[in-house]
Amino acid sequence: MALSTQEIVNKLWNLCNVLRDDGITYHQYLNELTFILFLKMAEETDYNDKLPQGYRWADLKQKEGIELSTFYRQLLLKLGTESTGSIQKIYNNAQTSIQEPANLRKIIKHIDELDWFEAKDEGLGEMYEGLLEKNASEKKSGAGQYFTPRPLINVMVRLMDPKVGERLNDPACGTYGFMIAAHHYILKHNDLYKLSEAQNNHLQNEQYSGCELVGDTHRLAMMNSFLHGMGGNIALGDSLSSYGESIKNMDLVLANPPFGTKKGGDRPTRTDLVYPTSNKQLNFLQGIYRSLHTRGDARAAVVLPDNVLFEDGDGQNVRKDLMEKCNLHTILRLPTGIFYAAGVKTNVLFFERGTTDKANTKNVWFYDMRTNMPNFGKRTPFTESYFTDFEKAYTAKDRNKIKDERFSCITRETITKKNDSLDLGLIADDSITKAEDVGEPIDIANQALTELTSITKELNALIKALN
């Protein structure tokens, strides 16, 4: 019986329980699974000839016991040092955490027995993304910080409308979710058979790029990209270092830079930022709008926490610089609790780089998807349907005609008067307004006293009657 992608994901994920005795974390397991899965996928997708002879799936599955453990360690070393391209990046510094040969054997056996025909049909990339999502939702794995909710990614991609021939980038790409969603979008909206050889070549090799700082996450991004049939232009590095200065001439940037501050409050080592600061998000934001070309129609959608909207000093300077160089046309105030880092308040900034560096923002439209919204979590899943009204407002030919209390326009002059704060556009909170209707504290106290006095009277009368 053929298994659906989701069933394969669940089976592979449940194998992790086999390894619990080896003291392996979810995150280590996902890495381990990636090493083993890649060999199986290479066999399934005719990629085997890119692997060195004697170090392929068929060779691995024949081994048993101590010999299997020794061979597996050799294989990881060999592929990490003597191969090239994507393979080398996936196996770079690969280490195994599996001590027990019987456990390793069990994983190999399970993977070999799965029916891959159906999964290939639905897309091996989908299966892998399912695993990444599982890992992110496991609180214990700590991987949530690298994972942007899929509904949010899809909406951002749709509104940014990536085109064939454009250059896309994510400077903090995690497991490559934005670029993969953009790739899905392009495949869905274009007839690939009509593309010229040059266009096809661009789509394969130059359309998408990313940068990821954490080695293990970079490995997962490379595997994700490989299984989706995309070129692996994913740098292992820090876009706030001098490497970031080379990210230029982009048509579209989609990103969710990591939350939190730089360790030890260090400033970035790249030298092209006008306002280098210890606030990582402000540095990423500057890097992003600097990476967009000035020929017109270069654009970005970036997830950023609330502090970017109101922080003084460098924060104010960066917001001013952004609104000078770009048309910051829309800010979406996102609901709380949709990220695995609970309670983080976030927003999406949508902006377009100007052809000049002066006075590009005239008005900012705010959409409040935060106030009076459900508490999202296991019970109330966050789905794309919640974005319907926002998308309608965003894409309207004339935004002034949209009748939606959550959608408001604030002029650049008003923002200037508020010290360039963008912490605006939130509607009245029902729970607060209800509290305001209650009245003055002295009146409430008097009312309560009157009621208590009358209750006391009635109780006394009752006691008298009962006696």
Short mmCIF file of N, CA and C in Angstrom, two decimals, residues 264-323:
data_model
loop_
_atom_site.label_atom_id
_atom_site.label_comp_id
_atom_site.label_asym_id
_atom_site.label_seq_id
_atom_site.Cartn_x
_atom_site.Cartn_y
_atom_site.Cartn_z
N GLY A 264 26.81 39.49 23.31
CA GLY A 264 27.81 40.45 23.81
C GLY A 264 27.61 41.84 23.24
N GLY A 265 26.46 42.08 22.58
CA GLY A 265 26.18 43.42 22.04
C GLY A 265 27.16 43.86 20.99
N ASP A 266 27.79 42.92 20.28
CA ASP A 266 28.76 43.30 19.24
C ASP A 266 28.06 44.00 18.09
N ARG A 267 28.80 44.86 17.43
CA ARG A 267 28.27 45.48 16.22
C ARG A 267 28.65 44.62 15.02
N PRO A 268 27.95 44.80 13.89
CA PRO A 268 28.25 43.96 12.73
C PRO A 268 29.62 44.28 12.16
N THR A 269 30.25 43.32 11.52
CA THR A 269 31.59 43.59 10.96
C THR A 269 31.51 44.07 9.51
N ARG A 270 30.32 44.08 8.91
CA ARG A 270 30.25 44.64 7.55
C ARG A 270 30.35 46.15 7.67
N THR A 271 30.94 46.80 6.68
CA THR A 271 31.27 48.22 6.82
C THR A 271 30.34 49.14 6.03
N ASP A 272 29.33 48.57 5.37
CA ASP A 272 28.51 49.41 4.48
C ASP A 272 27.22 49.90 5.13
N LEU A 273 26.98 49.58 6.41
CA LEU A 273 25.75 50.02 7.06
C LEU A 273 25.95 51.44 7.61
N VAL A 274 24.98 52.32 7.36
CA VAL A 274 25.11 53.70 7.81
C VAL A 274 25.00 53.79 9.33
N TYR A 275 24.12 52.93 9.91
CA TYR A 275 23.90 52.98 11.37
C TYR A 275 24.16 51.61 11.99
N PRO A 276 25.43 51.18 12.07
CA PRO A 276 25.70 49.87 12.68
C PRO A 276 25.31 49.92 14.16
N THR A 277 24.61 48.89 14.64
CA THR A 277 24.11 48.91 16.01
C THR A 277 24.19 47.50 16.59
N SER A 278 23.98 47.38 17.92
CA SER A 278 24.01 46.04 18.51
C SER A 278 22.67 45.33 18.33
N ASN A 279 21.65 46.04 17.77
CA ASN A 279 20.35 45.42 17.50
C ASN A 279 20.40 44.72 16.14
N LYS A 280 20.41 43.39 16.20
CA LYS A 280 20.57 42.59 14.97
C LYS A 280 19.52 42.89 13.92
N GLN A 281 18.25 43.04 14.37
CA GLN A 281 17.17 43.22 13.38
C GLN A 281 17.35 44.52 12.62
N LEU A 282 17.81 45.57 13.31
CA LEU A 282 18.04 46.86 12.62
C LEU A 282 19.16 46.71 11.59
N ASN A 283 20.18 45.92 11.93
CA ASN A 283 21.28 45.68 10.97
C ASN A 283 20.79 44.88 9.77
N PHE A 284 19.99 43.85 10.04
CA PHE A 284 19.44 43.05 8.93
C PHE A 284 18.59 43.93 8.01
N LEU A 285 17.74 44.77 8.64
CA LEU A 285 16.86 45.62 7.85
C LEU A 285 17.68 46.53 6.93
N GLN A 286 18.74 47.13 7.47
CA GLN A 286 19.60 47.99 6.63
C GLN A 286 20.24 47.19 5.50
N GLY A 287 20.75 46.00 5.86
CA GLY A 287 21.38 45.14 4.84
C GLY A 287 20.39 44.80 3.74
N ILE A 288 19.12 44.57 4.13
CA ILE A 288 18.11 44.16 3.15
C ILE A 288 17.79 45.29 2.17
N TYR A 289 17.52 46.50 2.68
CA TYR A 289 17.17 47.53 1.69
C TYR A 289 18.38 47.99 0.88
N ARG A 290 19.58 47.80 1.42
CA ARG A 290 20.78 48.11 0.64
C ARG A 290 21.01 47.09 -0.48
N SER A 291 20.49 45.85 -0.27
CA SER A 291 20.74 44.80 -1.26
C SER A 291 19.81 44.90 -2.47
N LEU A 292 18.79 45.77 -2.40
CA LEU A 292 17.83 45.91 -3.51
C LEU A 292 18.38 46.90 -4.54
N HIS A 293 18.18 46.61 -5.83
CA HIS A 293 18.67 47.53 -6.87
C HIS A 293 17.78 48.78 -6.95
N THR A 294 18.26 49.81 -7.64
CA THR A 294 17.51 51.08 -7.71
C THR A 294 16.96 51.35 -9.11
N ARG A 295 16.72 50.26 -9.86
CA ARG A 295 16.19 50.44 -11.23
C ARG A 295 14.66 50.53 -11.23
N GLY A 296 14.05 50.34 -10.05
CA GLY A 296 12.59 50.35 -9.97
C GLY A 296 12.06 48.93 -9.80
N ASP A 297 11.03 48.78 -8.96
CA ASP A 297 10.34 47.51 -8.72
C ASP A 297 11.14 46.49 -7.89
N ALA A 298 12.24 46.90 -7.28
CA ALA A 298 12.92 45.99 -6.34
C ALA A 298 12.19 46.13 -5.00
N ARG A 299 11.85 45.00 -4.39
CA ARG A 299 10.94 45.06 -3.25
C ARG A 299 11.31 44.03 -2.19
N ALA A 300 10.70 44.19 -1.02
CA ALA A 300 11.00 43.26 0.08
C ALA A 300 9.80 43.13 1.00
N ALA A 301 9.71 41.95 1.64
CA ALA A 301 8.75 41.73 2.72
C ALA A 301 9.54 41.07 3.84
N VAL A 302 9.57 41.72 5.00
CA VAL A 302 10.45 41.28 6.08
C VAL A 302 9.69 41.21 7.41
N VAL A 303 9.84 40.10 8.12
CA VAL A 303 9.22 39.93 9.43
C VAL A 303 10.16 40.53 10.49
N LEU A 304 9.64 41.48 11.27
CA LEU A 304 10.47 42.13 12.29
C LEU A 304 9.69 42.32 13.58
N PRO A 305 10.37 42.24 14.74
CA PRO A 305 9.67 42.42 16.01
C PRO A 305 9.31 43.88 16.26
N ASP A 306 8.39 44.10 17.20
CA ASP A 306 7.89 45.44 17.50
C ASP A 306 9.00 46.45 17.82
N ASN A 307 10.09 45.99 18.49
CA ASN A 307 11.09 46.98 18.92
C ASN A 307 11.67 47.78 17.75
N VAL A 308 11.70 47.18 16.56
CA VAL A 308 12.20 47.88 15.38
C VAL A 308 11.31 49.09 15.06
N LEU A 309 10.03 49.00 15.42
CA LEU A 309 9.08 50.07 15.09
C LEU A 309 9.19 51.26 16.04
N PHE A 310 9.67 51.02 17.27
CA PHE A 310 9.64 52.14 18.22
C PHE A 310 10.97 52.50 18.86
N GLU A 311 12.01 51.69 18.68
CA GLU A 311 13.27 51.97 19.37
C GLU A 311 13.83 53.35 19.00
N ASP A 312 14.32 54.08 20.02
CA ASP A 312 14.90 55.41 19.77
C ASP A 312 16.33 55.28 19.24
N GLY A 313 16.97 56.41 19.04
CA GLY A 313 18.38 56.40 18.64
C GLY A 313 18.58 55.76 17.29
N ASP A 314 19.36 54.66 17.27
CA ASP A 314 19.63 53.97 16.00
C ASP A 314 18.34 53.54 15.32
N GLY A 315 17.37 53.10 16.14
CA GLY A 315 16.10 52.65 15.58
C GLY A 315 15.45 53.75 14.77
N GLN A 316 15.39 54.95 15.35
CA GLN A 316 14.77 56.09 14.66
C GLN A 316 15.55 56.42 13.38
N ASN A 317 16.88 56.40 13.48
CA ASN A 317 17.71 56.71 12.30
C ASN A 317 17.49 55.72 11.16
N VAL A 318 17.42 54.43 11.53
CA VAL A 318 17.24 53.40 10.50
C VAL A 318 15.86 53.53 9.85
N ARG A 319 14.82 53.81 10.67
CA ARG A 319 13.47 53.99 10.09
C ARG A 319 13.43 55.18 9.15
N LYS A 320 14.10 56.27 9.54
CA LYS A 320 14.15 57.46 8.67
C LYS A 320 14.84 57.12 7.35
N ASP A 321 15.98 56.41 7.47
CA ASP A 321 16.76 56.04 6.30
C ASP A 321 15.94 55.13 5.38
N LEU A 322 15.22 54.18 6.01
CA LEU A 322 14.37 53.27 5.24
C LEU A 322 13.30 54.05 4.47
N MET A 323 12.64 55.00 5.16
CA MET A 323 11.55 55.75 4.52
C MET A 323 12.06 56.75 3.49
#
